[in-house]
């Protein structure tokens, strides 16, 4: 049977008087129903579609007390492992940034350009010839940034997705992530893991007008424009390439992480071709597989919640959200967004 399948879904969700549709209170081990907002059976961890309070209501017999639960300490440990396995990260001499003006959190909406110089003074573009960087950059021009406009995915673009996944899976970082998730009973094989990565990140869904106009990858890494504002856009490589072409105007930053080497974190204010981003948090100098891996880890382990990690001895939290309006593989959720909480 397909690794994505639950038990056969019942055609109609049960009527639950007085029970919240987004809670597991009174719903532990309830059979899977396609119409439910979130789920409370033993397979929901594996399908990353549990209700947020699943552990609270469905313990201790449930998943959370077993070997397979991803505990807070597990996240701190695996994130340090991934941090030290990021061999493709930028060296301190590879990037020179000029953050200039720092605003307070209550000034981020002012839309004032307080930094006359670009953010990136220098980037060693030899980084971009590394296989994971090169395959990542090829994906960036595959998207229409306006939501509500259908994404036309060509055969070549599908090959580029497969190539990116192939290259990141060659890295020690992604192999460590797979081994961790395999031990936690989320995936039986690397093949299953890669197939799920492709769906959760690249599967299309509709953010506007009913068109298949968005995906987790497009939103997080490439960026979108919705209702006159920049939406998503949390990637340093994308930012650098567009700033170099004169399409991004860096305004200020509201957060600068504690790291004195790369990857670092900045929370930025900027204009993309006239559209404003109030706080765009991004790792600076990380490899594509580092961001892809950390966001995937947090989406699987703590969807819809702050995911507390440790990188080089410093704490950092990532927020992910699931796309709830459509699913794949019998109830699995797409990634709606993922970003560093920069505050």
mmCIF file of C-alpha atoms in Angstrom:
data_model
loop_
_atom_site.group_PDB
_atom_site.id
_atom_site.type_symbol
_atom_site.label_atom_id
_atom_site.label_comp_id
_atom_site.label_asym_id
_atom_site.label_seq_id
_atom_site.Cartn_x
_atom_site.Cartn_y
_atom_site.Cartn_z
ATOM 1 C CA UNK A 1 0.000 0.000 0.000
ATOM 2 C CA UNK A 2 1.008 3.601 -0.455
ATOM 3 C CA UNK A 3 2.990 4.993 2.496
ATOM 4 C CA UNK A 4 0.730 8.064 2.355
ATOM 5 C CA UNK A 5 -2.517 6.201 2.976
ATOM 6 C CA UNK A 6 -4.503 6.335 6.157
ATOM 7 C CA UNK A 7 -7.304 3.968 6.827
ATOM 8 C CA UNK A 8 -10.038 4.393 4.248
ATOM 9 C CA UNK A 9 -11.590 7.819 4.924
ATOM 10 C CA UNK A 10 -15.200 7.951 6.000
ATOM 11 C CA UNK A 11 -17.253 10.004 3.563
ATOM 12 C CA UNK A 12 -18.836 12.191 6.229
ATOM 13 C CA UNK A 13 -17.176 13.673 9.317
ATOM 14 C CA UNK A 14 -19.095 12.924 12.517
ATOM 15 C CA UNK A 15 -21.159 15.631 14.160
ATOM 16 C CA UNK A 16 -19.498 16.488 17.480
ATOM 17 C CA UNK A 17 -21.707 18.666 19.635
ATOM 18 C CA UNK A 18 -19.647 21.025 21.799
ATOM 19 C CA UNK A 19 -16.248 19.773 20.579
ATOM 20 C CA UNK A 20 -13.842 22.230 18.948
ATOM 21 C CA UNK A 21 -12.945 21.190 15.374
ATOM 22 C CA UNK A 22 -9.294 22.243 15.889
ATOM 23 C CA UNK A 23 -8.809 20.373 19.186
ATOM 24 C CA UNK A 24 -8.215 16.762 20.217
ATOM 25 C CA UNK A 25 -10.280 17.095 23.386
ATOM 26 C CA UNK A 26 -12.560 14.068 23.396
ATOM 27 C CA UNK A 27 -11.279 12.924 19.976
ATOM 28 C CA UNK A 28 -8.207 10.734 20.698
ATOM 29 C CA UNK A 29 -7.933 7.753 18.321
ATOM 30 C CA UNK A 30 -10.957 8.951 16.370
ATOM 31 C CA UNK A 31 -10.956 7.479 12.831
ATOM 32 C CA UNK A 32 -9.626 9.648 10.034
ATOM 33 C CA UNK A 33 -12.239 11.853 8.327
ATOM 34 C CA UNK A 34 -11.214 13.843 5.291
ATOM 35 C CA UNK A 35 -13.296 16.879 6.253
ATOM 36 C CA UNK A 36 -11.670 17.351 9.670
ATOM 37 C CA UNK A 37 -9.468 20.418 10.139
ATOM 38 C CA UNK A 38 -6.872 18.336 11.998
ATOM 39 C CA UNK A 39 -6.574 14.805 13.329
ATOM 40 C CA UNK A 40 -6.116 12.913 16.594
ATOM 41 C CA UNK A 41 -5.305 9.304 15.663
ATOM 42 C CA UNK A 42 -1.976 7.513 16.042
ATOM 43 C CA UNK A 43 -1.001 8.186 12.412
ATOM 44 C CA UNK A 44 -1.414 11.958 12.542
ATOM 45 C CA UNK A 45 2.202 12.483 13.702
ATOM 46 C CA UNK A 46 3.436 10.638 10.677
ATOM 47 C CA UNK A 47 1.144 12.574 8.350
ATOM 48 C CA UNK A 48 1.976 15.913 10.040
ATOM 49 C CA UNK A 49 -1.695 16.813 10.409
ATOM 50 C CA UNK A 50 -2.340 16.479 14.177
ATOM 51 C CA UNK A 51 -4.267 19.127 16.062
ATOM 52 C CA UNK A 52 -1.957 21.396 18.047
ATOM 53 C CA UNK A 53 -3.116 19.981 21.391
ATOM 54 C CA UNK A 54 -2.722 16.324 20.326
ATOM 55 C CA UNK A 55 0.046 15.690 22.881
ATOM 56 C CA UNK A 56 -1.906 17.365 25.677
ATOM 57 C CA UNK A 57 -5.059 15.288 25.280
ATOM 58 C CA UNK A 58 -3.813 12.040 23.787
ATOM 59 C CA UNK A 59 -0.996 11.209 26.266
ATOM 60 C CA UNK A 60 0.444 9.253 27.968
ATOM 61 C CA UNK A 61 -0.646 6.143 26.066
ATOM 62 C CA UNK A 62 -0.483 8.111 22.840
ATOM 63 C CA UNK A 63 2.355 8.872 20.516
ATOM 64 C CA UNK A 64 3.936 11.555 22.694
ATOM 65 C CA UNK A 65 5.137 9.194 25.425
ATOM 66 C CA UNK A 66 6.575 6.647 23.024
ATOM 67 C CA UNK A 67 9.986 6.384 21.446
ATOM 68 C CA UNK A 68 8.596 7.995 18.295
ATOM 69 C CA UNK A 69 7.654 11.356 19.802
ATOM 70 C CA UNK A 70 9.918 14.278 18.858
ATOM 71 C CA UNK A 71 10.633 15.896 22.203
ATOM 72 C CA UNK A 72 11.988 19.407 22.794
ATOM 73 C CA UNK A 73 15.418 17.995 23.718
ATOM 74 C CA UNK A 74 15.463 15.999 20.471
ATOM 75 C CA UNK A 75 14.993 19.223 18.506
ATOM 76 C CA UNK A 76 17.836 20.972 20.333
ATOM 77 C CA UNK A 77 20.131 18.005 19.696
ATOM 78 C CA UNK A 78 19.305 17.387 16.022
ATOM 79 C CA UNK A 79 19.438 21.101 15.160
ATOM 80 C CA UNK A 80 22.992 21.328 16.549
ATOM 81 C CA UNK A 81 23.883 18.264 14.478
ATOM 82 C CA UNK A 82 22.476 19.887 11.333
ATOM 83 C CA UNK A 83 24.238 23.180 12.124
ATOM 84 C CA UNK A 84 27.622 21.442 12.351
ATOM 85 C CA UNK A 85 26.891 19.390 9.210
ATOM 86 C CA UNK A 86 26.329 22.523 7.087
ATOM 87 C CA UNK A 87 29.623 22.198 5.209
ATOM 88 C CA UNK A 88 28.418 24.375 2.318
ATOM 89 C CA UNK A 89 27.727 27.449 4.453
ATOM 90 C CA UNK A 90 29.500 30.709 3.627
ATOM 91 C CA UNK A 91 32.838 31.340 5.301
ATOM 92 C CA UNK A 92 33.232 34.696 7.088
ATOM 93 C CA UNK A 93 35.295 35.980 4.125
ATOM 94 C CA UNK A 94 32.636 34.956 1.562
ATOM 95 C CA UNK A 95 30.087 37.658 2.469
ATOM 96 C CA UNK A 96 30.317 41.257 3.628
ATOM 97 C CA UNK A 97 27.030 42.816 4.695
ATOM 98 C CA UNK A 98 26.299 46.406 5.674
ATOM 99 C CA UNK A 99 23.174 46.325 7.887
ATOM 100 C CA UNK A 100 23.285 50.097 8.558
ATOM 101 C CA UNK A 101 20.197 51.430 10.338
ATOM 102 C CA UNK A 102 18.428 49.385 13.014
ATOM 103 C CA UNK A 103 14.796 50.283 13.750
ATOM 104 C CA UNK A 104 12.742 49.371 16.802
ATOM 105 C CA UNK A 105 9.947 46.795 16.341
ATOM 106 C CA UNK A 106 7.302 49.543 16.365
ATOM 107 C CA UNK A 107 8.996 51.304 13.410
ATOM 108 C CA UNK A 108 8.938 48.391 10.983
ATOM 109 C CA UNK A 109 5.720 49.610 9.341
ATOM 110 C CA UNK A 110 7.027 53.124 8.655
ATOM 111 C CA UNK A 111 8.306 52.244 5.148
ATOM 112 C CA UNK A 112 11.254 54.627 5.512
ATOM 113 C CA UNK A 113 14.460 53.983 3.585
ATOM 114 C CA UNK A 114 17.006 54.651 6.329
ATOM 115 C CA UNK A 115 19.955 52.847 4.709
ATOM 116 C CA UNK A 116 21.476 54.544 1.645
ATOM 117 C CA UNK A 117 23.781 51.635 0.778
ATOM 118 C CA UNK A 118 22.875 48.100 -0.343
ATOM 119 C CA UNK A 119 22.824 45.365 2.306
ATOM 120 C CA UNK A 120 25.319 43.183 0.441
ATOM 121 C CA UNK A 121 28.715 44.787 -0.121
ATOM 122 C CA UNK A 122 30.353 41.577 -1.295
ATOM 123 C CA UNK A 123 29.373 37.969 -1.964
ATOM 124 C CA UNK A 124 31.823 35.360 -3.237
ATOM 125 C CA UNK A 125 29.735 34.000 -6.107
ATOM 126 C CA UNK A 126 31.884 30.884 -6.314
ATOM 127 C CA UNK A 127 29.511 29.643 -3.612
ATOM 128 C CA UNK A 128 26.799 29.550 -6.269
ATOM 129 C CA UNK A 129 28.664 26.926 -8.289
ATOM 130 C CA UNK A 130 28.265 24.369 -5.506
ATOM 131 C CA UNK A 131 25.642 21.820 -6.645
ATOM 132 C CA UNK A 132 22.999 22.593 -3.999
ATOM 133 C CA UNK A 133 23.301 26.355 -4.604
ATOM 134 C CA UNK A 134 23.261 26.004 -8.405
ATOM 135 C CA UNK A 135 20.188 23.736 -8.388
ATOM 136 C CA UNK A 136 18.447 26.033 -5.879
ATOM 137 C CA UNK A 137 19.076 29.187 -7.943
ATOM 138 C CA UNK A 138 17.614 27.502 -11.034
ATOM 139 C CA UNK A 139 14.317 27.116 -9.168
ATOM 140 C CA UNK A 140 13.997 30.802 -8.274
ATOM 141 C CA UNK A 141 12.902 32.026 -11.717
ATOM 142 C CA UNK A 142 10.147 29.408 -12.039
ATOM 143 C CA UNK A 143 7.452 31.456 -10.315
ATOM 144 C CA UNK A 144 4.967 34.278 -10.942
ATOM 145 C CA UNK A 145 5.215 36.447 -7.851
ATOM 146 C CA UNK A 146 1.599 37.672 -7.956
ATOM 147 C CA UNK A 147 -0.850 35.421 -6.139
ATOM 148 C CA UNK A 148 -4.001 34.680 -8.126
ATOM 149 C CA UNK A 149 -2.012 33.873 -11.287
ATOM 150 C CA UNK A 150 -1.765 30.213 -12.169
ATOM 151 C CA UNK A 151 1.710 28.652 -12.023
ATOM 152 C CA UNK A 152 2.460 26.891 -15.297
ATOM 153 C CA UNK A 153 4.904 24.129 -14.333
ATOM 154 C CA UNK A 154 6.903 22.837 -17.290
ATOM 155 C CA UNK A 155 8.602 19.466 -17.611
ATOM 156 C CA UNK A 156 11.938 21.256 -17.284
ATOM 157 C CA UNK A 157 10.833 22.882 -14.014
ATOM 158 C CA UNK A 158 9.763 19.491 -12.640
ATOM 159 C CA UNK A 159 13.232 18.184 -13.530
ATOM 160 C CA UNK A 160 14.768 21.159 -11.702
ATOM 161 C CA UNK A 161 12.755 20.285 -8.583
ATOM 162 C CA UNK A 162 13.944 16.673 -8.769
ATOM 163 C CA UNK A 163 17.531 17.786 -9.327
ATOM 164 C CA UNK A 164 17.468 20.098 -6.316
ATOM 165 C CA UNK A 165 16.090 17.298 -4.124
ATOM 166 C CA UNK A 166 18.706 14.893 -5.505
ATOM 167 C CA UNK A 167 21.543 17.331 -4.725
ATOM 168 C CA UNK A 168 20.396 18.213 -1.201
ATOM 169 C CA UNK A 169 19.938 14.525 -0.365
ATOM 170 C CA UNK A 170 23.617 13.940 -1.179
ATOM 171 C CA UNK A 171 24.616 16.203 1.711
ATOM 172 C CA UNK A 172 25.509 14.973 5.182
ATOM 173 C CA UNK A 173 23.009 17.472 6.596
ATOM 174 C CA UNK A 174 19.971 16.043 4.815
ATOM 175 C CA UNK A 175 21.126 12.471 5.400
ATOM 176 C CA UNK A 176 21.276 13.215 9.148
ATOM 177 C CA UNK A 177 17.780 14.711 9.007
ATOM 178 C CA UNK A 178 16.419 11.628 7.229
ATOM 179 C CA UNK A 179 18.069 9.256 9.729
ATOM 180 C CA UNK A 180 16.530 11.229 12.605
ATOM 181 C CA UNK A 181 13.031 11.172 11.057
ATOM 182 C CA UNK A 182 13.420 7.500 10.123
ATOM 183 C CA UNK A 183 14.309 6.621 13.720
ATOM 184 C CA UNK A 184 11.229 8.569 14.819
ATOM 185 C CA UNK A 185 9.109 6.411 12.489
ATOM 186 C CA UNK A 186 8.063 9.280 10.198
ATOM 187 C CA UNK A 187 9.460 7.671 7.020
ATOM 188 C CA UNK A 188 10.296 4.078 6.109
ATOM 189 C CA UNK A 189 12.741 4.905 3.335
ATOM 190 C CA UNK A 190 14.709 7.776 1.837
ATOM 191 C CA UNK A 191 12.597 7.376 -1.303
ATOM 192 C CA UNK A 192 9.419 7.987 0.704
ATOM 193 C CA UNK A 193 11.029 11.011 2.402
ATOM 194 C CA UNK A 194 12.028 12.582 -0.935
ATOM 195 C CA UNK A 195 8.573 11.974 -2.426
ATOM 196 C CA UNK A 196 6.997 13.700 0.572
ATOM 197 C CA UNK A 197 9.456 16.619 0.411
ATOM 198 C CA UNK A 198 8.461 17.154 -3.208
ATOM 199 C CA UNK A 199 4.751 17.290 -2.337
ATOM 200 C CA UNK A 200 4.949 19.340 0.857
ATOM 201 C CA UNK A 201 7.297 21.956 -0.657
ATOM 202 C CA UNK A 202 6.500 22.014 -4.389
ATOM 203 C CA UNK A 203 2.870 20.869 -4.515
ATOM 204 C CA UNK A 204 0.650 23.684 -5.819
ATOM 205 C CA UNK A 205 -2.369 25.158 -4.049
ATOM 206 C CA UNK A 206 -4.469 28.296 -4.343
ATOM 207 C CA UNK A 207 -3.819 31.493 -2.353
ATOM 208 C CA UNK A 208 -6.132 33.540 -4.585
ATOM 209 C CA UNK A 209 -8.848 33.338 -7.275
ATOM 210 C CA UNK A 210 -8.963 29.538 -7.164
ATOM 211 C CA UNK A 211 -5.854 29.300 -9.362
ATOM 212 C CA UNK A 212 -3.038 26.852 -8.544
ATOM 213 C CA UNK A 213 -0.840 29.849 -7.833
ATOM 214 C CA UNK A 214 1.377 29.017 -4.863
ATOM 215 C CA UNK A 215 3.586 26.486 -3.114
ATOM 216 C CA UNK A 216 5.566 26.401 0.102
ATOM 217 C CA UNK A 217 8.845 26.694 -1.797
ATOM 218 C CA UNK A 218 7.693 29.686 -3.835
ATOM 219 C CA UNK A 219 6.334 31.502 -0.787
ATOM 220 C CA UNK A 220 9.304 30.928 1.535
ATOM 221 C CA UNK A 221 12.268 31.082 -0.816
ATOM 222 C CA UNK A 222 11.192 33.060 -3.885
ATOM 223 C CA UNK A 223 8.591 35.399 -2.385
ATOM 224 C CA UNK A 224 5.138 36.495 -3.521
ATOM 225 C CA UNK A 225 3.148 39.703 -3.761
ATOM 226 C CA UNK A 226 -0.330 39.663 -2.253
ATOM 227 C CA UNK A 227 -2.640 42.656 -1.747
ATOM 228 C CA UNK A 228 0.155 45.065 -2.614
ATOM 229 C CA UNK A 229 2.651 43.684 -0.104
ATOM 230 C CA UNK A 230 5.532 41.241 -0.215
ATOM 231 C CA UNK A 231 4.495 37.899 1.263
ATOM 232 C CA UNK A 232 6.993 35.262 2.366
ATOM 233 C CA UNK A 233 10.479 35.878 0.885
ATOM 234 C CA UNK A 234 12.878 34.592 3.542
ATOM 235 C CA UNK A 235 16.015 33.725 1.576
ATOM 236 C CA UNK A 236 19.354 35.545 1.464
ATOM 237 C CA UNK A 237 20.428 34.249 -1.967
ATOM 238 C CA UNK A 238 17.211 35.453 -3.601
ATOM 239 C CA UNK A 239 17.616 38.824 -1.847
ATOM 240 C CA UNK A 240 21.235 39.234 -2.956
ATOM 241 C CA UNK A 241 20.521 38.336 -6.602
ATOM 242 C CA UNK A 242 17.599 40.778 -6.818
ATOM 243 C CA UNK A 243 19.465 43.560 -4.966
ATOM 244 C CA UNK A 244 22.367 43.153 -7.392
ATOM 245 C CA UNK A 245 19.929 43.739 -10.278
ATOM 246 C CA UNK A 246 18.521 46.861 -8.610
ATOM 247 C CA UNK A 247 15.124 45.281 -7.924
ATOM 248 C CA UNK A 248 15.409 45.371 -4.117
ATOM 249 C CA UNK A 249 15.937 48.474 -2.007
ATOM 250 C CA UNK A 250 17.132 47.619 1.501
ATOM 251 C CA UNK A 251 15.586 50.012 4.066
ATOM 252 C CA UNK A 252 16.641 48.870 7.570
ATOM 253 C CA UNK A 253 16.784 45.931 9.951
ATOM 254 C CA UNK A 254 14.914 45.281 13.197
ATOM 255 C CA UNK A 255 16.805 42.191 14.367
ATOM 256 C CA UNK A 256 20.416 41.015 14.169
ATOM 257 C CA UNK A 257 21.175 37.547 15.501
ATOM 258 C CA UNK A 258 23.885 36.755 18.083
ATOM 259 C CA UNK A 259 26.080 34.751 15.701
ATOM 260 C CA UNK A 260 29.487 36.181 14.769
ATOM 261 C CA UNK A 261 29.886 33.791 11.863
ATOM 262 C CA UNK A 262 27.588 32.446 9.133
ATOM 263 C CA UNK A 263 24.806 31.491 9.171
ATOM 264 C CA UNK A 264 23.553 34.616 10.904
ATOM 265 C CA UNK A 265 19.960 35.931 11.051
ATOM 266 C CA UNK A 266 18.604 39.348 10.083
ATOM 267 C CA UNK A 267 15.061 40.709 10.302
ATOM 268 C CA UNK A 268 14.853 43.194 7.402
ATOM 269 C CA UNK A 269 12.644 45.923 5.972
ATOM 270 C CA UNK A 270 12.867 46.320 2.206
ATOM 271 C CA UNK A 271 11.072 47.210 -0.991
ATOM 272 C CA UNK A 272 10.849 44.710 -3.860
ATOM 273 C CA UNK A 273 10.135 46.586 -7.046
ATOM 274 C CA UNK A 274 7.910 48.999 -5.106
ATOM 275 C CA UNK A 275 6.227 46.405 -2.847
ATOM 276 C CA UNK A 276 7.097 46.586 0.860
ATOM 277 C CA UNK A 277 8.117 43.844 3.282
ATOM 278 C CA UNK A 278 7.677 44.882 6.903
ATOM 279 C CA UNK A 279 9.789 42.152 8.497
ATOM 280 C CA UNK A 280 11.549 39.660 6.258
ATOM 281 C CA UNK A 281 13.585 37.372 8.491
ATOM 282 C CA UNK A 282 16.292 35.332 6.824
ATOM 283 C CA UNK A 283 19.342 33.262 7.534
ATOM 284 C CA UNK A 284 22.403 34.963 6.037
ATOM 285 C CA UNK A 285 25.155 32.790 4.575
ATOM 286 C CA UNK A 286 23.480 29.430 5.115
ATOM 287 C CA UNK A 287 23.425 26.772 2.434
ATOM 288 C CA UNK A 288 20.095 26.031 0.721
ATOM 289 C CA UNK A 289 20.019 22.578 2.323
ATOM 290 C CA UNK A 290 20.414 24.096 5.815
ATOM 291 C CA UNK A 291 17.284 26.243 5.498
ATOM 292 C CA UNK A 292 15.372 23.542 3.623
ATOM 293 C CA UNK A 293 16.304 20.973 6.269
ATOM 294 C CA UNK A 294 15.526 23.116 9.335
ATOM 295 C CA UNK A 295 12.187 24.291 7.967
ATOM 296 C CA UNK A 296 11.260 20.700 7.071
ATOM 297 C CA UNK A 297 12.229 19.468 10.540
ATOM 298 C CA UNK A 298 10.083 22.116 12.220
ATOM 299 C CA UNK A 299 7.144 21.609 9.877
ATOM 300 C CA UNK A 300 7.111 17.884 10.650
ATOM 301 C CA UNK A 301 7.816 18.207 14.382
ATOM 302 C CA UNK A 302 5.951 21.396 15.357
ATOM 303 C CA UNK A 303 3.524 22.437 12.595
ATOM 304 C CA UNK A 304 1.723 25.652 13.444
ATOM 305 C CA UNK A 305 3.857 26.265 16.518
ATOM 306 C CA UNK A 306 7.182 27.823 17.474
ATOM 307 C CA UNK A 307 9.913 25.219 17.039
ATOM 308 C CA UNK A 308 12.793 25.830 19.457
ATOM 309 C CA UNK A 309 16.242 24.932 18.135
ATOM 310 C CA UNK A 310 19.892 25.425 19.099
ATOM 311 C CA UNK A 311 22.516 26.571 16.580
ATOM 312 C CA UNK A 312 26.094 26.906 17.725
ATOM 313 C CA UNK A 313 24.959 27.231 21.331
ATOM 314 C CA UNK A 314 22.453 30.020 20.616
ATOM 315 C CA UNK A 315 18.703 29.500 20.795
ATOM 316 C CA UNK A 316 16.567 30.163 17.743
ATOM 317 C CA UNK A 317 12.906 29.537 16.953
ATOM 318 C CA UNK A 318 11.232 28.782 13.644
ATOM 319 C CA UNK A 319 7.529 29.261 12.980
ATOM 320 C CA UNK A 320 5.791 27.129 10.385
ATOM 321 C CA UNK A 321 2.175 27.056 9.264
ATOM 322 C CA UNK A 322 0.273 24.379 7.376
ATOM 323 C CA UNK A 323 -1.897 25.106 4.365
ATOM 324 C CA UNK A 324 -5.322 23.995 5.560
ATOM 325 C CA UNK A 325 -7.546 24.520 2.518
ATOM 326 C CA UNK A 326 -6.269 21.591 0.463
ATOM 327 C CA UNK A 327 -4.232 18.457 1.133
ATOM 328 C CA UNK A 328 -2.313 15.697 -0.656
ATOM 329 C CA UNK A 329 -1.794 11.970 -0.106
ATOM 330 C CA UNK A 330 -4.998 11.410 1.878
ATOM 331 C CA UNK A 331 -4.816 14.253 4.347
ATOM 332 C CA UNK A 332 -1.194 15.370 4.384
ATOM 333 C CA UNK A 333 -0.631 19.098 4.669
ATOM 334 C CA UNK A 334 1.352 21.383 2.397
ATOM 335 C CA UNK A 335 3.708 23.978 3.864
ATOM 336 C CA UNK A 336 2.081 27.422 3.907
ATOM 337 C CA UNK A 337 5.102 29.218 5.325
ATOM 338 C CA UNK A 338 8.227 28.832 7.432
ATOM 339 C CA UNK A 339 10.480 31.522 8.832
ATOM 340 C CA UNK A 340 12.826 32.437 11.651
ATOM 341 C CA UNK A 341 11.102 34.264 14.501
ATOM 342 C CA UNK A 342 13.271 37.382 14.658
ATOM 343 C CA UNK A 343 12.422 39.079 17.909
#
